[in-house]
Coordinates of C-alpha atoms in Angstrom, one line a residue:
M1 CA 65.9 -11.1 -14.8
K2 CA 65.2 -10.3 -11.1
K3 CA 64.7 -6.7 -12.0
A4 CA 62.1 -7.6 -14.7
A5 CA 60.2 -9.8 -12.3
L6 CA 60.2 -7.1 -9.6
T7 CA 58.8 -4.6 -12.2
I8 CA 56.0 -7.0 -13.2
L9 CA 55.2 -7.6 -9.5
M10 CA 55.0 -3.9 -8.9
L11 CA 52.7 -3.4 -11.9
L12 CA 50.4 -6.2 -10.8
T13 CA 50.2 -4.6 -7.3
V14 CA 49.3 -1.2 -8.7
L15 CA 46.7 -2.8 -11.1
T16 CA 45.1 -4.8 -8.3
G17 CA 44.9 -1.6 -6.1
C18 CA 43.3 0.3 -8.9
M19 CA 40.7 -2.5 -9.5
N20 CA 39.9 -2.7 -5.8
E21 CA 39.5 1.1 -5.7
S22 CA 37.3 1.1 -8.8
S23 CA 35.2 -1.7 -7.2
N24 CA 34.8 0.2 -4.0
N25 CA 33.9 3.4 -5.8
E26 CA 31.2 1.5 -7.7
E27 CA 29.8 0.1 -4.5
T28 CA 29.8 3.5 -2.9
K29 CA 28.1 5.0 -5.9
E30 CA 25.4 2.3 -5.8
K31 CA 24.8 2.9 -2.1
N32 CA 24.6 6.7 -2.6
K33 CA 22.0 6.3 -5.4
T34 CA 18.7 7.9 -4.6
Y35 CA 15.9 5.4 -4.0
T36 CA 13.0 5.2 -6.5
A37 CA 9.5 4.0 -5.9
D38 CA 9.9 1.5 -8.8
N39 CA 13.0 -0.1 -7.2
V40 CA 11.4 -0.2 -3.8
Y41 CA 8.3 -1.7 -5.2
Q42 CA 10.3 -4.4 -7.0
W43 CA 12.4 -5.3 -3.9
L44 CA 9.4 -5.5 -1.6
N45 CA 7.3 -7.4 -4.1
E46 CA 10.0 -10.0 -4.7
S47 CA 10.4 -10.3 -0.9
N48 CA 6.7 -11.3 -0.6
L49 CA 5.9 -8.2 1.4
L50 CA 3.3 -6.8 -0.9
D51 CA -0.1 -8.1 -1.6
G52 CA -2.3 -6.4 -4.2
E53 CA -2.2 -4.4 -7.4
K54 CA -0.5 -1.1 -7.9
E55 CA -2.8 1.9 -7.6
P56 CA -2.2 5.7 -7.8
L57 CA -1.6 7.5 -4.6
S58 CA -4.1 10.0 -3.4
E59 CA -4.0 13.6 -4.8
S60 CA -3.2 15.0 -1.3
V61 CA 0.0 13.0 -1.2
Q62 CA 1.0 13.9 -4.7
E63 CA 0.6 17.6 -4.0
H64 CA 3.7 17.8 -1.8
E65 CA 6.4 20.0 -3.5
Q66 CA 9.0 17.2 -3.3
F67 CA 6.8 14.4 -4.4
V68 CA 8.3 12.4 -7.4
N69 CA 6.4 9.1 -7.7
G70 CA 4.6 6.4 -5.7
Y71 CA 2.1 3.6 -5.5
S72 CA -0.6 2.3 -3.2
I73 CA -0.5 -1.6 -3.0
G74 CA -3.2 -3.1 -0.8
D75 CA -2.5 -1.6 2.7
I76 CA 1.0 -0.2 1.9
D77 CA 1.8 3.1 0.3
I78 CA 5.2 3.7 -1.3
I79 CA 6.1 7.4 -1.6
E80 CA 9.2 8.7 -3.4
Y81 CA 10.5 12.2 -2.7
E82 CA 13.3 14.2 -4.4
T83 CA 15.5 14.1 -1.2
A84 CA 15.3 13.0 2.4
E85 CA 14.2 16.6 3.2
G86 CA 10.8 15.7 1.6
T87 CA 10.2 13.0 4.2
K88 CA 10.7 15.2 7.3
H89 CA 6.9 15.9 7.8
L90 CA 6.4 12.1 8.2
K91 CA 9.3 11.1 10.3
D92 CA 7.3 10.9 13.5
H93 CA 4.0 9.8 11.9
P94 CA 2.8 6.7 13.8
I95 CA 2.1 4.6 10.6
A96 CA 5.1 5.7 8.6
L97 CA 8.5 4.2 8.0
T98 CA 11.0 6.7 6.5
H99 CA 14.3 5.8 4.9
E100 CA 16.3 8.4 3.0
N101 CA 14.0 9.8 0.4
I102 CA 11.4 7.0 0.7
V103 CA 8.3 6.8 3.0
L104 CA 6.3 3.6 3.5
M105 CA 2.8 4.2 4.9
F106 CA 1.2 1.2 6.7
L107 CA -2.5 1.5 6.3
G108 CA -3.2 -1.9 7.9
Q109 CA -1.0 -3.9 10.2
M110 CA 2.5 -2.8 11.1
S111 CA 3.8 -6.0 12.7
Q112 CA 6.5 -6.5 10.1
K113 CA 7.9 -3.0 9.9
D114 CA 11.4 -4.4 10.6
S115 CA 11.2 -6.7 7.5
F116 CA 10.4 -3.7 5.3
R117 CA 13.3 -1.8 6.9
E118 CA 15.7 -4.7 6.2
V119 CA 14.8 -4.7 2.5
L120 CA 15.2 -0.9 2.2
E121 CA 18.6 -1.1 3.9
A122 CA 19.7 -4.1 1.8
R123 CA 18.6 -2.4 -1.5
K124 CA 17.5 -5.7 -2.8
P125 CA 14.9 -8.5 -2.3
L126 CA 15.4 -10.8 0.7
D127 CA 14.5 -14.4 1.0
G128 CA 12.3 -16.0 3.6
L129 CA 10.0 -13.0 4.2
Y130 CA 6.2 -13.0 4.0
R131 CA 3.1 -10.9 5.1
G132 CA 2.0 -11.2 8.7
Y133 CA -1.3 -12.8 8.0
Y134 CA 0.3 -15.8 6.3
N135 CA 2.2 -18.4 8.2
S136 CA 5.0 -19.0 5.7
A137 CA 6.4 -17.7 2.3
A138 CA 5.1 -20.9 0.7
Q139 CA 1.6 -20.4 2.0
Q140 CA 1.6 -16.8 0.7
S141 CA 2.9 -18.0 -2.7
F142 CA 0.1 -20.7 -3.0
V143 CA -2.7 -18.3 -1.9
R144 CA -1.6 -15.6 -4.3
Q145 CA -1.5 -18.0 -7.3
F146 CA -4.8 -19.6 -6.2
R147 CA -6.5 -16.2 -5.8
D148 CA -5.2 -14.9 -9.1
E149 CA -6.1 -18.1 -10.9
E150 CA -2.5 -18.7 -12.0
F151 CA -2.5 -22.5 -11.6
N152 CA -2.9 -24.5 -14.7
G153 CA -6.1 -26.2 -13.8
L154 CA -7.4 -28.6 -11.2
K155 CA -4.4 -31.0 -11.0
E156 CA -1.8 -28.3 -10.6
T157 CA -3.9 -26.6 -7.9
L158 CA -4.1 -29.8 -5.9
D159 CA -0.5 -30.8 -6.5
Q160 CA 0.7 -27.4 -5.1
F161 CA -1.7 -27.6 -2.2
Y162 CA -0.3 -31.0 -1.3
K163 CA 3.2 -29.7 -1.3
L164 CA 2.4 -27.3 1.6
D165 CA 3.6 -28.4 5.1
D166 CA 1.0 -30.5 6.9
S167 CA 0.7 -27.8 9.5
L168 CA -0.4 -25.3 6.9
K169 CA -2.9 -27.3 4.8
S170 CA -5.9 -27.0 7.1
D171 CA -5.2 -23.3 7.8
T172 CA -4.8 -22.6 4.1
F173 CA -8.1 -24.3 3.2
T174 CA -10.1 -22.7 6.1
R175 CA -8.9 -19.1 5.6
F176 CA -8.2 -18.9 1.9
M177 CA -10.1 -21.6 0.0
Y178 CA -13.3 -22.5 1.8
Q179 CA -16.4 -21.1 0.0
K180 CA -14.2 -19.6 -2.8
E181 CA -15.6 -19.9 -6.3
V182 CA -13.5 -22.0 -8.7
T183 CA -13.7 -23.1 -12.3
W184 CA -12.1 -26.6 -12.6
K185 CA -11.8 -28.9 -15.6
G186 CA -11.6 -32.7 -15.1
T187 CA -12.8 -36.1 -16.3
L188 CA -16.3 -37.1 -15.6
V189 CA -16.5 -40.3 -13.5
Q190 CA -20.2 -40.6 -12.8
T191 CA -23.4 -38.5 -12.5
F192 CA -26.1 -38.9 -9.9
P193 CA -29.4 -37.0 -9.4
D194 CA -27.9 -34.2 -7.4
F195 CA -24.1 -34.5 -7.7
L196 CA -21.4 -35.7 -10.1
V197 CA -17.9 -37.0 -9.6
L198 CA -15.0 -35.3 -11.3
Y199 CA -11.4 -36.6 -11.6
G200 CA -8.4 -34.3 -11.9
G201 CA -5.6 -36.9 -12.0
D202 CA -3.3 -37.9 -14.8
S203 CA -5.0 -41.0 -16.1
Y204 CA -8.5 -42.4 -16.0
N205 CA -9.3 -46.0 -16.9
G206 CA -13.1 -45.9 -16.7
E207 CA -13.5 -46.6 -13.0
N208 CA -16.9 -45.8 -11.5
W209 CA -17.4 -44.0 -8.2
M210 CA -18.0 -47.3 -6.3
N211 CA -14.7 -48.8 -7.7
I212 CA -12.7 -45.8 -6.7
E213 CA -14.1 -45.7 -3.1
A214 CA -13.5 -49.4 -2.6
D215 CA -10.5 -50.4 -4.7
S216 CA -8.8 -47.3 -6.2
K217 CA -8.5 -45.0 -3.1
E218 CA -5.2 -43.5 -4.4
M219 CA -7.4 -41.6 -6.9
L220 CA -9.5 -40.0 -4.1
P221 CA -7.2 -37.0 -3.4
Y222 CA -7.8 -35.9 -7.0
I223 CA -11.5 -36.5 -6.9
V224 CA -14.0 -33.6 -6.6
V225 CA -17.6 -34.4 -5.7
V226 CA -19.7 -31.6 -7.2
K227 CA -23.2 -31.0 -5.8
T228 CA -25.0 -29.7 -8.9
Q229 CA -27.8 -27.3 -9.5
N230 CA -29.1 -25.3 -12.5
I231 CA -30.6 -21.9 -12.7
E232 CA -34.2 -23.1 -12.1
G233 CA -33.2 -25.3 -9.2
Q234 CA -34.4 -28.4 -11.1
S235 CA -32.5 -31.6 -11.5
L236 CA -30.0 -31.6 -14.3
D237 CA -30.6 -33.5 -17.5
L238 CA -26.9 -34.1 -18.5
N239 CA -25.9 -35.2 -22.0
I240 CA -22.5 -36.4 -20.8
K241 CA -21.0 -39.8 -20.2
R242 CA -18.2 -41.3 -18.2
G243 CA -14.7 -40.3 -19.5
D244 CA -15.9 -37.0 -21.0
S245 CA -13.9 -33.8 -20.2
I246 CA -16.1 -31.2 -18.5
I247 CA -15.7 -27.8 -16.8
V248 CA -17.6 -27.1 -13.6
K249 CA -18.0 -24.0 -11.5
G250 CA -18.9 -23.8 -7.8
R251 CA -17.8 -23.1 -4.3
I252 CA -15.3 -25.3 -2.5
N253 CA -16.8 -26.8 0.7
K254 CA -14.6 -29.8 1.4
Q255 CA -10.8 -30.3 1.7
G256 CA -9.2 -33.4 0.3
S257 CA -6.1 -35.2 1.7
L258 CA -3.3 -37.0 0.0
E259 CA -2.3 -38.8 3.3
K260 CA -5.8 -39.7 4.4
K261 CA -7.0 -40.4 0.8
T262 CA -10.1 -38.3 0.9
H263 CA -11.8 -36.3 -1.8
W264 CA -12.6 -32.6 -2.4
G265 CA -16.1 -31.1 -2.5
I266 CA -17.8 -28.3 -4.4
E267 CA -21.3 -27.1 -3.7
K268 CA -23.7 -25.0 -5.9
G269 CA -21.9 -26.5 -8.8
M270 CA -22.8 -26.0 -12.5
I271 CA -21.4 -27.5 -15.6
I272 CA -20.4 -24.6 -17.8
E273 CA -18.7 -26.5 -20.6
Q274 CA -18.8 -30.1 -21.8

């Protein structure tokens, strides 16, 4: 009985050793894999270090004998060579970061070179990183979605804006939203000779502008005051009534606040659908 137990224990030890060796071999193989431009793009993009669409690299870069693949994304170029030998001509270049068979060319700022290097060394996306001209990963995510019109309408845009840290709201509005053209859908509250009031909240019970300013101030952070115009610059003759769903287009010129219960503003506004 003791002999059988000892045999089983020895077999388990051997099997465990084989499994560990196999696991170590797999990790070594993974680390020794040649980098690809596609993998590097994915890791950097998911780490919030890229900002822009993928574009082809210049022909002069692609003419190198070891060139394999690559992309230009905003102010960053990702260049893949067959081997590390292909990167030698760029190792001492002032705007280049070389790592094995990959070169990153920084056409703009280089303040976050270390962040890019960390991702390359980790061979995977890393959390908590963001481009240098943003103040947090959350701000970068909001701006990207706002710029690319990925939010599902006015309410989601304002909800996500209000989730930003208080220290980021004014900076986000000033640098990334002010005077940007938007197309927003909401509920018409009231029209005036040169502006209309739009509501983007969940429910509307027929309140007029005076009621909201005096008694329903909780609605104000989801109110947009739209200064209207038409092509001829004449006053608008609007065939719409309170409670109608309308779509307006214009440039943001005022930031609203959830805490202070203030409304948003749009200038040069036009109704494009009603």
